[in-house]
Short mmCIF file of C-alpha atoms in Angstrom, two decimals:
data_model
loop_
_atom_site.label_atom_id
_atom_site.label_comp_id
_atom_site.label_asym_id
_atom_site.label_seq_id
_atom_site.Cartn_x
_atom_site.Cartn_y
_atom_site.Cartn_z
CA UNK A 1493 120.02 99.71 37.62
CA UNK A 1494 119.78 98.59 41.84
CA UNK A 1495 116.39 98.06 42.91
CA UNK A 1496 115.54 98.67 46.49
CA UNK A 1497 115.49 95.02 47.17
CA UNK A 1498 118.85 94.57 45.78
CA UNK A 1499 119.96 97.45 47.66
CA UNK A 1500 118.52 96.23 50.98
CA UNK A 1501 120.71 93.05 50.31
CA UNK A 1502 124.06 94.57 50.00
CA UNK A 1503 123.39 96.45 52.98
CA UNK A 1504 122.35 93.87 54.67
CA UNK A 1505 125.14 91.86 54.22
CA UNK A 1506 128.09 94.64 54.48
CA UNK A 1507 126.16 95.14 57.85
CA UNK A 1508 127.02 91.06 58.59
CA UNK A 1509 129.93 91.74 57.45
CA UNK A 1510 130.93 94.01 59.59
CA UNK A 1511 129.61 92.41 62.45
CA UNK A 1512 131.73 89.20 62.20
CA UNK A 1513 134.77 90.84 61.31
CA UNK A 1514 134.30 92.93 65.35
CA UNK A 1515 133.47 89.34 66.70
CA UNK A 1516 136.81 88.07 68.29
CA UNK A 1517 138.29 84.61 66.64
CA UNK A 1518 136.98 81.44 68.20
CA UNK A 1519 138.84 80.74 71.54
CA UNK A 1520 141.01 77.79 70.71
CA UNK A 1521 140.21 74.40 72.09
CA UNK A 1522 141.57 71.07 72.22
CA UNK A 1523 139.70 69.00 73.59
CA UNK A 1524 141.44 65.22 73.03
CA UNK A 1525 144.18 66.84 74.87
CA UNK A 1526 142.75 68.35 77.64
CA UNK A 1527 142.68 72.17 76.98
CA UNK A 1528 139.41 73.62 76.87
CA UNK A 1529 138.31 76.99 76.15
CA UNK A 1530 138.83 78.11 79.75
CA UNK A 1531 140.28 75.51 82.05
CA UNK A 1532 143.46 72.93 81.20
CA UNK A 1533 142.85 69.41 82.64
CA UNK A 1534 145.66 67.39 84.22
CA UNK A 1535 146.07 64.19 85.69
CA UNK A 1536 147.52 62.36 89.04
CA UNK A 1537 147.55 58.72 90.39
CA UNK A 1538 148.71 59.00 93.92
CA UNK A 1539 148.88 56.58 97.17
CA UNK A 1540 145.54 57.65 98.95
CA UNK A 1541 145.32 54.67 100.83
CA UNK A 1542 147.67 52.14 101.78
CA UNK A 1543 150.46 52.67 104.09
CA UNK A 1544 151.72 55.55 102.48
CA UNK A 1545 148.46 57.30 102.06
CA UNK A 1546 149.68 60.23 104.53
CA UNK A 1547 152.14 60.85 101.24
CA UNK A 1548 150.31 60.68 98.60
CA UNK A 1549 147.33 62.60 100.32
CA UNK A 1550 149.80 65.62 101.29
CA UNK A 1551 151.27 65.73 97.47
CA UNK A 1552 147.78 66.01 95.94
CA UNK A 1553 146.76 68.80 98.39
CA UNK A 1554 150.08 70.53 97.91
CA UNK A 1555 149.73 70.32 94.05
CA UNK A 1556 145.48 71.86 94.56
CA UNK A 1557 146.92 74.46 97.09
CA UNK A 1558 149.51 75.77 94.78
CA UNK A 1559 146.93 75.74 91.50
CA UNK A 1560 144.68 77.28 93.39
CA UNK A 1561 146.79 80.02 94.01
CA UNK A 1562 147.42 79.96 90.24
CA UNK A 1563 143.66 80.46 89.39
CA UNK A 1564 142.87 82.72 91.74
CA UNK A 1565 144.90 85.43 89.53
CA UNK A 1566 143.10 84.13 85.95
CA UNK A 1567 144.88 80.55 85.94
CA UNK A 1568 147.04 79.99 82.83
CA UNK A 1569 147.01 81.81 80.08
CA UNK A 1570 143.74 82.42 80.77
CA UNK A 1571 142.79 79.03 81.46
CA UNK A 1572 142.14 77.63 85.11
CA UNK A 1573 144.01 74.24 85.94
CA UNK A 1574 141.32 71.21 86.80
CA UNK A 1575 143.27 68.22 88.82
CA UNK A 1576 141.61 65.11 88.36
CA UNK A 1577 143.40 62.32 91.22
CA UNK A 1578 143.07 58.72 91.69
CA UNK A 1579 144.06 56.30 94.50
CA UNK A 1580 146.63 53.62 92.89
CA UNK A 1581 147.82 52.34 96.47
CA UNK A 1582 150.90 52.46 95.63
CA UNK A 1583 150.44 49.14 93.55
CA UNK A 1584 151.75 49.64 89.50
CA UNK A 1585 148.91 47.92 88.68
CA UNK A 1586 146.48 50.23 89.43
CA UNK A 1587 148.43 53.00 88.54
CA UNK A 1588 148.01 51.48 84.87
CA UNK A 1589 144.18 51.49 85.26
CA UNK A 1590 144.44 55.13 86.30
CA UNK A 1591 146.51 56.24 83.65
CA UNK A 1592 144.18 54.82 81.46
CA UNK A 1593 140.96 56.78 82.89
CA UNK A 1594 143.03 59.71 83.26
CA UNK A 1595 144.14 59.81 79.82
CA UNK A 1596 140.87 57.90 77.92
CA UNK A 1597 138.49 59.61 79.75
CA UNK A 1598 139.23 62.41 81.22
CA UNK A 1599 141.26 63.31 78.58
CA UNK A 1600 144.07 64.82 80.44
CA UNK A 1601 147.07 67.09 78.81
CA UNK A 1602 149.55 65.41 81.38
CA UNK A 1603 149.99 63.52 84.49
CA UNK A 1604 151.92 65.83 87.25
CA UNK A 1605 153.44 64.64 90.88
CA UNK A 1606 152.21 60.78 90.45
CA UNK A 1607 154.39 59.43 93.23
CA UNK A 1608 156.82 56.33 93.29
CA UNK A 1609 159.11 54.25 91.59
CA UNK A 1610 157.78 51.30 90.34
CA UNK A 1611 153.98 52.90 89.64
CA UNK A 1612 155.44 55.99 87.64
CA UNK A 1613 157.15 53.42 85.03
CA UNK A 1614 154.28 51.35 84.56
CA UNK A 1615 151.93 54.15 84.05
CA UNK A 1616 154.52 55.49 81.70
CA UNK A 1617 154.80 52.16 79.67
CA UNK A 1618 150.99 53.14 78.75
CA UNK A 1619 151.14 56.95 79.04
CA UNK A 1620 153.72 57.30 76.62
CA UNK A 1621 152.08 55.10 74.16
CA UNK A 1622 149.60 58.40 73.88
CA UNK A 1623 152.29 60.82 73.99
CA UNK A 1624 151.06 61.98 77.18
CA UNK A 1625 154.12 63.58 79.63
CA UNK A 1626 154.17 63.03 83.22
CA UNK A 1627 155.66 66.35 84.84
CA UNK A 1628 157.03 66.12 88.25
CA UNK A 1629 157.37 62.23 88.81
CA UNK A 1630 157.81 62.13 92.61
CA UNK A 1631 160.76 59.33 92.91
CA UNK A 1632 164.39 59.51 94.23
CA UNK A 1633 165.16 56.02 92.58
CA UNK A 1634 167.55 56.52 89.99
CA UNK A 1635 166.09 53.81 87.86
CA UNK A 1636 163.08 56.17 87.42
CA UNK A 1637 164.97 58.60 85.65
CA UNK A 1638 168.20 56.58 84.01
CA UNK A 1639 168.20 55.71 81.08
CA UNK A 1640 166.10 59.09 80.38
CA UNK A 1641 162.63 58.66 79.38
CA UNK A 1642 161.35 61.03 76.58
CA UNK A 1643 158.23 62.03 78.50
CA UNK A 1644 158.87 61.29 81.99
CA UNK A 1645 160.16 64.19 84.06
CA UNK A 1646 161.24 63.74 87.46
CA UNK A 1647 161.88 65.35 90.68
CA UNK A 1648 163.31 65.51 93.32
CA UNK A 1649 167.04 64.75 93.66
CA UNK A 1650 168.16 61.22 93.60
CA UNK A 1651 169.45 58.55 95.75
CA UNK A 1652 172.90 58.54 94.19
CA UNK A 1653 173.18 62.43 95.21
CA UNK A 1654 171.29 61.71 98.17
CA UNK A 1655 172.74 58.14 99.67
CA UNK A 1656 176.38 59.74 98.70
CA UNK A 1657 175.34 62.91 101.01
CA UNK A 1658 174.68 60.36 103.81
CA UNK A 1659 178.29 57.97 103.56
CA UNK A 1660 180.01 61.32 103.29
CA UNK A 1661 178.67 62.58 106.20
CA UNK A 1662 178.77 59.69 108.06
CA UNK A 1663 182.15 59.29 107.53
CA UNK A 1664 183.92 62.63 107.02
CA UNK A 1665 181.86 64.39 109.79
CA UNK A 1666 180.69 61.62 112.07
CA UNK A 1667 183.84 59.94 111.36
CA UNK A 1668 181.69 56.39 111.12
CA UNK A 1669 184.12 53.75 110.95
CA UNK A 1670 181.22 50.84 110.10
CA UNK A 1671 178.20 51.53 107.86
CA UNK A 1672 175.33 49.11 107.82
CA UNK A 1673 172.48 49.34 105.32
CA UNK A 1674 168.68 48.20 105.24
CA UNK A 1675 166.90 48.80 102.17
CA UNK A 1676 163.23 47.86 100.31
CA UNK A 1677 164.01 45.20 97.51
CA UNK A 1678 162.99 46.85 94.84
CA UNK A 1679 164.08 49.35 91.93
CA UNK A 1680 163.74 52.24 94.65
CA UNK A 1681 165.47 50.66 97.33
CA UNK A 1682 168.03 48.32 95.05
CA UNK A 1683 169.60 51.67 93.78
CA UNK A 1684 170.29 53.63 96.89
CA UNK A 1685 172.38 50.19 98.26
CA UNK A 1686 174.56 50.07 95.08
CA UNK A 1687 175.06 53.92 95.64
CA UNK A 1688 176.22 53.16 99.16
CA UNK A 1689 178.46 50.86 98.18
CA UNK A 1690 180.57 52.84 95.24
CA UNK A 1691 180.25 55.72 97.50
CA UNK A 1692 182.07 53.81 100.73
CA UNK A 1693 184.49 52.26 97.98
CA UNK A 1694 185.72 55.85 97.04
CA UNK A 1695 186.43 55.92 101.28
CA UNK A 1696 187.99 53.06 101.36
CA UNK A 1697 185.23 50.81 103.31
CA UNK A 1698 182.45 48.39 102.69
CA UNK A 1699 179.61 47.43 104.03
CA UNK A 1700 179.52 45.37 107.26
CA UNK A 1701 175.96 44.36 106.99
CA UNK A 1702 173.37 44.37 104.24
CA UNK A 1703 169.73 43.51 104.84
CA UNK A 1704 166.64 44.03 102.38
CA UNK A 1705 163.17 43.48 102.79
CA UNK A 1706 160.02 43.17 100.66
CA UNK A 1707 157.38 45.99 100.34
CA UNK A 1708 154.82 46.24 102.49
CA UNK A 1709 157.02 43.90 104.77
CA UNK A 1710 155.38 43.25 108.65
CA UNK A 1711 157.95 41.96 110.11
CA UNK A 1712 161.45 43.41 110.21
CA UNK A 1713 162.89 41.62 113.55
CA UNK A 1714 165.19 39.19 112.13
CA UNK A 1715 167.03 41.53 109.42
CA UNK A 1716 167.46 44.06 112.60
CA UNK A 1717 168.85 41.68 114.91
CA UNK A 1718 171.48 40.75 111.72
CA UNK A 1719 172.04 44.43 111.60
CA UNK A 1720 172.44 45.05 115.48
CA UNK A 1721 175.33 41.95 115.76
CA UNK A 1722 177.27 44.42 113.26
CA UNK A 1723 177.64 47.01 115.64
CA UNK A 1724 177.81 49.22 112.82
CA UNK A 1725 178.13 53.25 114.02
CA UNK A 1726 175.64 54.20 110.99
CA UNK A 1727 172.80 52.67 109.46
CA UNK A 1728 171.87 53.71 106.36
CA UNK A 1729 167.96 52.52 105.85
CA UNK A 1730 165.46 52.91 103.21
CA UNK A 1731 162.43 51.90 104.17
CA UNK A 1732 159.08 54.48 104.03
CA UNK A 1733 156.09 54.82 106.33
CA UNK A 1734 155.38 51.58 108.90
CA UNK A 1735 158.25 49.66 107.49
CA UNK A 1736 160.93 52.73 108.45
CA UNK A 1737 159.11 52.38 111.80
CA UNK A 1738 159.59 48.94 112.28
CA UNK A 1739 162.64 49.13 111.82
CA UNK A 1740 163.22 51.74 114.61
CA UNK A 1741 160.60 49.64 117.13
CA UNK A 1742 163.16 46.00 116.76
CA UNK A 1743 165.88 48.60 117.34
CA UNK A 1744 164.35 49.43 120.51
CA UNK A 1745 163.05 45.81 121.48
CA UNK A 1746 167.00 45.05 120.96
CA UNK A 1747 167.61 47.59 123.08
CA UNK A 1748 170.17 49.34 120.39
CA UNK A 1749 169.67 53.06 119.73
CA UNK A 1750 171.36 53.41 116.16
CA UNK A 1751 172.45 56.17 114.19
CA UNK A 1752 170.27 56.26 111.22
CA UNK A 1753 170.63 57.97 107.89
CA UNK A 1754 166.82 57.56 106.23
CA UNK A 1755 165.29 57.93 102.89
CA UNK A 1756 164.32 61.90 102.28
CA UNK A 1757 160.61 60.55 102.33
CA UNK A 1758 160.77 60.45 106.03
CA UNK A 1759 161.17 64.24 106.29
CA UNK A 1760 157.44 64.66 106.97
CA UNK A 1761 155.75 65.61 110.23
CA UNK A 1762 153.17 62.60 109.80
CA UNK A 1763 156.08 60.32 109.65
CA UNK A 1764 157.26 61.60 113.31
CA UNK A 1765 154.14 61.21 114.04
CA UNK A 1766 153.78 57.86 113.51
CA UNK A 1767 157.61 57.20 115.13
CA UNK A 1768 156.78 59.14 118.25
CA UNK A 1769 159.90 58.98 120.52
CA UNK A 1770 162.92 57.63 119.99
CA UNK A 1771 166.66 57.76 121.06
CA UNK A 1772 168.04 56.84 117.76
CA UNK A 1773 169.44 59.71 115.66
CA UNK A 1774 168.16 60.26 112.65
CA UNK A 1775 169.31 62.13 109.90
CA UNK A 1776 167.40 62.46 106.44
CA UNK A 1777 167.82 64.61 103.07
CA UNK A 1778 165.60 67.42 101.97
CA UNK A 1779 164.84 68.95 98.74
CA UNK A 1780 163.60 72.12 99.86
CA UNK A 1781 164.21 75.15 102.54
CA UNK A 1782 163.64 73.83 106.14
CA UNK A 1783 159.60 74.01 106.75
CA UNK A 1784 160.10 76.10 110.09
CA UNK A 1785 162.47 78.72 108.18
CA UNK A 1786 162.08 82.32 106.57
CA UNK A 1787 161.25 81.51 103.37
CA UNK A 1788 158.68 83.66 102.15
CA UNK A 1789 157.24 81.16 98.96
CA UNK A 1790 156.78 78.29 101.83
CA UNK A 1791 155.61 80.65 104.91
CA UNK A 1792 152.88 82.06 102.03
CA UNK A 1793 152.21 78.33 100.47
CA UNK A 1794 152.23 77.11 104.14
CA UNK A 1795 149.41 79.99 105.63
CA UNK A 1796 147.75 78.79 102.53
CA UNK A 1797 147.26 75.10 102.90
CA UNK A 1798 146.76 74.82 106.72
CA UNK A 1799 143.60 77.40 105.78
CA UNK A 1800 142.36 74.96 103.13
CA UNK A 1801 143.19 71.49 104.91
CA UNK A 1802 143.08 72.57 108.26
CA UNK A 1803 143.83 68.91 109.55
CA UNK A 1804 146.93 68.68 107.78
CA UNK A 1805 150.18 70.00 108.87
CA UNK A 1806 153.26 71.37 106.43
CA UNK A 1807 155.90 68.64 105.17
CA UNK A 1808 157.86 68.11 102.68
CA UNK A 1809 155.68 65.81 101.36
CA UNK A 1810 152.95 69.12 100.68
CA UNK A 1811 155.85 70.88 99.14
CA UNK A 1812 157.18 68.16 96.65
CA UNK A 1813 153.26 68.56 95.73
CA UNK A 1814 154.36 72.28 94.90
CA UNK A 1815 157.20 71.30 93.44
CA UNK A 1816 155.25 69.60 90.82
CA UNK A 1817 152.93 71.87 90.34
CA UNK A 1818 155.13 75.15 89.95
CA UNK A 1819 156.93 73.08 87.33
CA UNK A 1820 153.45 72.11 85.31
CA UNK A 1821 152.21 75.43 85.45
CA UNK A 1822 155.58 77.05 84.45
CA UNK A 1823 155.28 74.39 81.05
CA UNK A 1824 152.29 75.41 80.35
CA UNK A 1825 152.82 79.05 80.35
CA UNK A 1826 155.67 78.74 78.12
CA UNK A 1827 153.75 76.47 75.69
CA UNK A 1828 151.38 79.99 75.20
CA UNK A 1829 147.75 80.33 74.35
CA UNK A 1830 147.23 77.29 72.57
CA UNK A 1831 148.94 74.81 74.18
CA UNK A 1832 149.24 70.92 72.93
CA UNK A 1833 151.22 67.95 74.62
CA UNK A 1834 154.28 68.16 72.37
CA UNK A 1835 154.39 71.73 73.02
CA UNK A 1836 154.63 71.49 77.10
CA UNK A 1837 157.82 68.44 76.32
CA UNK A 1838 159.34 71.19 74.24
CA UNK A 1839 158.68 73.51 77.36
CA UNK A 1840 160.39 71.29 79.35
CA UNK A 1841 163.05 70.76 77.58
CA UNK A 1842 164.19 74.02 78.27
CA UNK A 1843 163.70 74.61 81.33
CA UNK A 1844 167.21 75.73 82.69
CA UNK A 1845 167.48 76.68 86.04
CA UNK A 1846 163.98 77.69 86.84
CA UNK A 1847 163.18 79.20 90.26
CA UNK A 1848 160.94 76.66 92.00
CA UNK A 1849 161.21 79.19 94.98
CA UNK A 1850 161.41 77.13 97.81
CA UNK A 1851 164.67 74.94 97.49
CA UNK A 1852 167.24 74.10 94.25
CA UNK A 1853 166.22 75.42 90.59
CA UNK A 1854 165.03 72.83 88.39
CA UNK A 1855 166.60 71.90 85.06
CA UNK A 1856 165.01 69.64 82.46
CA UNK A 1857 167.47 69.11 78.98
CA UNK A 1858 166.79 67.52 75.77
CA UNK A 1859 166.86 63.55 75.96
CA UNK A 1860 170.23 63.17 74.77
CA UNK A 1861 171.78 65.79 77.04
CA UNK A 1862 173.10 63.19 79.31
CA UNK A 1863 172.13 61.01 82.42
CA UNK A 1864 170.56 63.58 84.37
CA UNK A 1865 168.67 65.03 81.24
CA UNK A 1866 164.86 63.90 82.73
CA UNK A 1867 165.69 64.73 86.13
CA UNK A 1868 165.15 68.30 87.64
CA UNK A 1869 166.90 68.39 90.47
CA UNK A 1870 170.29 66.99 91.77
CA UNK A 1871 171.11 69.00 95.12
CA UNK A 1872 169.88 67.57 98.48
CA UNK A 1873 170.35 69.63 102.13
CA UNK A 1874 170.90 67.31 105.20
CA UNK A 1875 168.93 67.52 108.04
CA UNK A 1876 168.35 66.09 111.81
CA UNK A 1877 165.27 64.98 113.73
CA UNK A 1878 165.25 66.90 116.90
CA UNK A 1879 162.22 66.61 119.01
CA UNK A 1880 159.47 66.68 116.76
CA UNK A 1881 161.05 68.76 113.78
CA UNK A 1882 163.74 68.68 111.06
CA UNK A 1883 167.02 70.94 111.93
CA UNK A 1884 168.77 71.82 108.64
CA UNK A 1885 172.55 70.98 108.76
CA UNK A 1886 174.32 73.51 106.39
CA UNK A 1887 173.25 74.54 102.18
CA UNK A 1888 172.84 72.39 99.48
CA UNK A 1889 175.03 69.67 98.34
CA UNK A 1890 175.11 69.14 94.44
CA UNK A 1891 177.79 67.28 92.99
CA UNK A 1892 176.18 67.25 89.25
CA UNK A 1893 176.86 70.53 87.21
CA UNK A 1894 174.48 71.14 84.24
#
C-alpha cells in the first residue's frame, strides 16, 4: 500500500515532470565559434588609417549600416550580427595580428569585407589554419582569388574582367592607337599589367610604355615624365588614394592632360575629393548601379548611412561594405538556427546567382568548379568622372559565364 508521503512524491515529481517537458529546449550556442544564444560575432581588419583610411573607414560603416538594417527586423535567425573591426593599415603584417585577436579572442564565426590584396592572403595563411572563412574579401587582384582558396571568398570583379573592359574601350570606342600603363608593384598591381598586355595582344598592339612603382610611393615624377615622352592616347594606371593623385599632379606639372583608365577603387567621392580639378579624363570600373541613380536598395541603404555617419558621403567604397555584408548575412541564414563555420562554407558554396540588389548577382561554386570558383562577381560597368561625380557608360560587361 502508498502512504501519503509516497504519494506526495510521485506527485511531486509528475508535477516536475511536467514542468520541464513545457520548458522550451536550451537555445543552442557555440561559443568557440562565435554564435551565441542571441547575437553572431564576426570579424574585419580594415585600413583605418594610412593613406587609404577613407576606404577602409567607408567599407566598415557600409558593412554596420547594412547589419543594422538586418537587426533592426530580429537579426539572423534570431540572432543580431556584432562586428568587431581593427585598423591593419593596410600593412599584412598587422592584418596577421588582427586575425589572430579576431579569431583567439573574440572568437569570431568569420572575417567579412577585410580589404586588399596582399593583407587578405596573409590573414588567410593564419585564418584558415582555424577553419575560419573570410566572406567578401574586398580585392580586384586576381592573385587573391586564383588558384581558389577553400575559405577565402572574394568580391568584387577582377582586374582581368576589369583592365580588359578598359583596352577594349580604349581601343574599340576611343579608337586609342597607343596605350601606356602605370601600375603598384605588387600582386594587386602586377596582375592588372599582365592583363593589359594579353588583352592589347588579342588587338594587335603592345604597350608603348610601362612604369611601376612601390606602395606607399611619394614621388611619382620621374615614371610620369617616362610615360608623358610616349605620347600614349590612354593611360591605363593603377595606383589608389595619394599615389593615383600623384600621378595626375606630375601630369599637370608636365603640362600633359592624359586620358586615364583607373583602378575601380577610385570610384569614390573622397577620392575626387582629394583630386579636386583636373583636365585629364578619367574613366574607372564599377561594381554596382551608379550612386546618383534609381535604384531603390542604394537610394534606401544611402538615406540610411548619411543618417548614421552624417560626415560621410555615398561611394562605392560604402557599398562594396554592403556588398559584403548582404553576402555574410545571406550565409548565415542559409546555414539555419544553429549555425557553425563549416556550415556558412557549405552556404557559400551554393550560392548561385544571389541578388546582392544593387549591381551583378554573386556566385560562389565548390573549390574545384573552376578559376572563378572563390570569386563572386565577374561583371564590371564603365564609368566617367564628370565634374565631381561618376557618369555610367552603358550595362554590365561580363565575359565569364557560370
Amino acid at each position: 500500500m502508498m502512504t501519503l508521503h509516497s504519494r506526495r512524491t510521485l506527485i511531486a515529481a509528475a508535477a516536475c515532470a511536467l514542468a520541464a517537458g513545457a520548458l522550451p529546449a536550451a537555445a543552442f550556442e557555440n561559443k568557440d565559434e562565435g554564435v551565441l544564444e542571441k547575437e553572431i560575432v564576426l570579424g574585419s581588419s580594415q585600413p583605418l588609417s594610412g593613406t587609404l583610411a577613407y576606404m577602409g573607414k567607408a567599407v566598415d560603416e557600409g558593412m554596420r549600416t547594412y547589419f543594422d538594417m538586418v537587426n533592426e527586423k530580429g537579426g539572423v535567425n534570431g540572432r543580431k550580427i556584432k562586428l568587431i573591426t581593427y585598423d591593419d593599415e593596410l600593412k599584412p603584417a598587422k592584418s596577421v595580428a588582427n586575425a589572430k585577436l579576431l579569431i583567439e579572442r573574440d572568437n569570431v564565426l568569420a572575417m567579412v569585407g577585410n580589404i586588399g590584396h596582399a593583407t587578405n592572403v596573409s590573414a588567410y595563411e593564419y585564418s584558415s589554419t582555424k577553419k575560419v572563412p573570410t566572406i567578401g574579401a574586398l580585392s580586384i587582384s586576381d592573385l587573391t582569388s586564383t588558384p581558389p582558396r577553400e575559405l577565402l571568398y572574394v568580391l568584387p570583379s577582377p582586374q582581368s574582367t576589369e583592365t580588359a573592359a578598359y583596352i577594349d574601350y580604349a581601343v574599340g570606342t576611343l579608337k586609342a592607337k597607343k596605350v601606356a600603363m602605370l601600375y603598384q608593384n605588387d600582386g594587386w598591381g602586377k596582375p592588372a599589367y599582365d592583363n593589359a598586355v594579353k588583352q592589347l595582344e588579342k588587338h594587335g598592339m603592345k604597350l608603348v610604355e610601362a612604369q611601376s612603382f612601390e606602395r606607399f610611393a611619394t614621388d611619382l615624377t620621374s615614371q610620369v615624365f617616362k610615360l608623358k615622352q610616349a605620347e600614349p592616347d590612354v593611360v591605363v594606371v593603377y595606383a589608389l588614394g595619394q599615389e593615383a593623385v600623384q600621378f595626375f599632379r606630375s601630369a599637370e606639372k608636365l603640362g600633359w592632360k592624359p586620358t586615364v583608365f583607373g583602378a575601380g577603387g577610385l570610384n569614390d567621392p573622397k577620392f575626387v575629393e582629394l583630386l579636386g580639378k583636373t583636365q585629364s579624363k578619367l574613366y574607372v570600373a564599377s561594381y554596382y548601379d551608379a550612386i546618383e541613380g534609381d535604384n531603390p536598395a542604394i537610394q534606401s541603404f544611402f538615406a540610411r548611412y548619411t543618417k548614421t555617419y552624417p560626415k560621410s558621403a555615398p561611394s562605392s567604397n560604402a557599398l562594396m561594405g554592403y556588398s559584403a555584408a548582404a553576402v555574410a548575412v545571406e550565409a548565415l541564414q542559409r546555414a539555419g538556427n544553429e549555425p557553425s563555420r563549416a556550415k556558412v562554407v557549405a552556404a557559400l558554396d551554393g550560392l548561385k546567382d544571389f541578388d546582392q540588389k544593387i549591381g551583378p548577382k554573386i556566385t560562389f561554386q565548390p573549390l574545384n568548379a573552376g578559376p572563378y570558383s572563390r570569386r563572386g562577381q565577374t561583371g564590371v560597368a564603365l564609368m566617367e568622372l564628370k565634374g565631381d561625380k561618376f557618369a555610367p557608360l552603358g550595362g554590365y560587361i561580363d565575359p565569364v559565364k557560370r
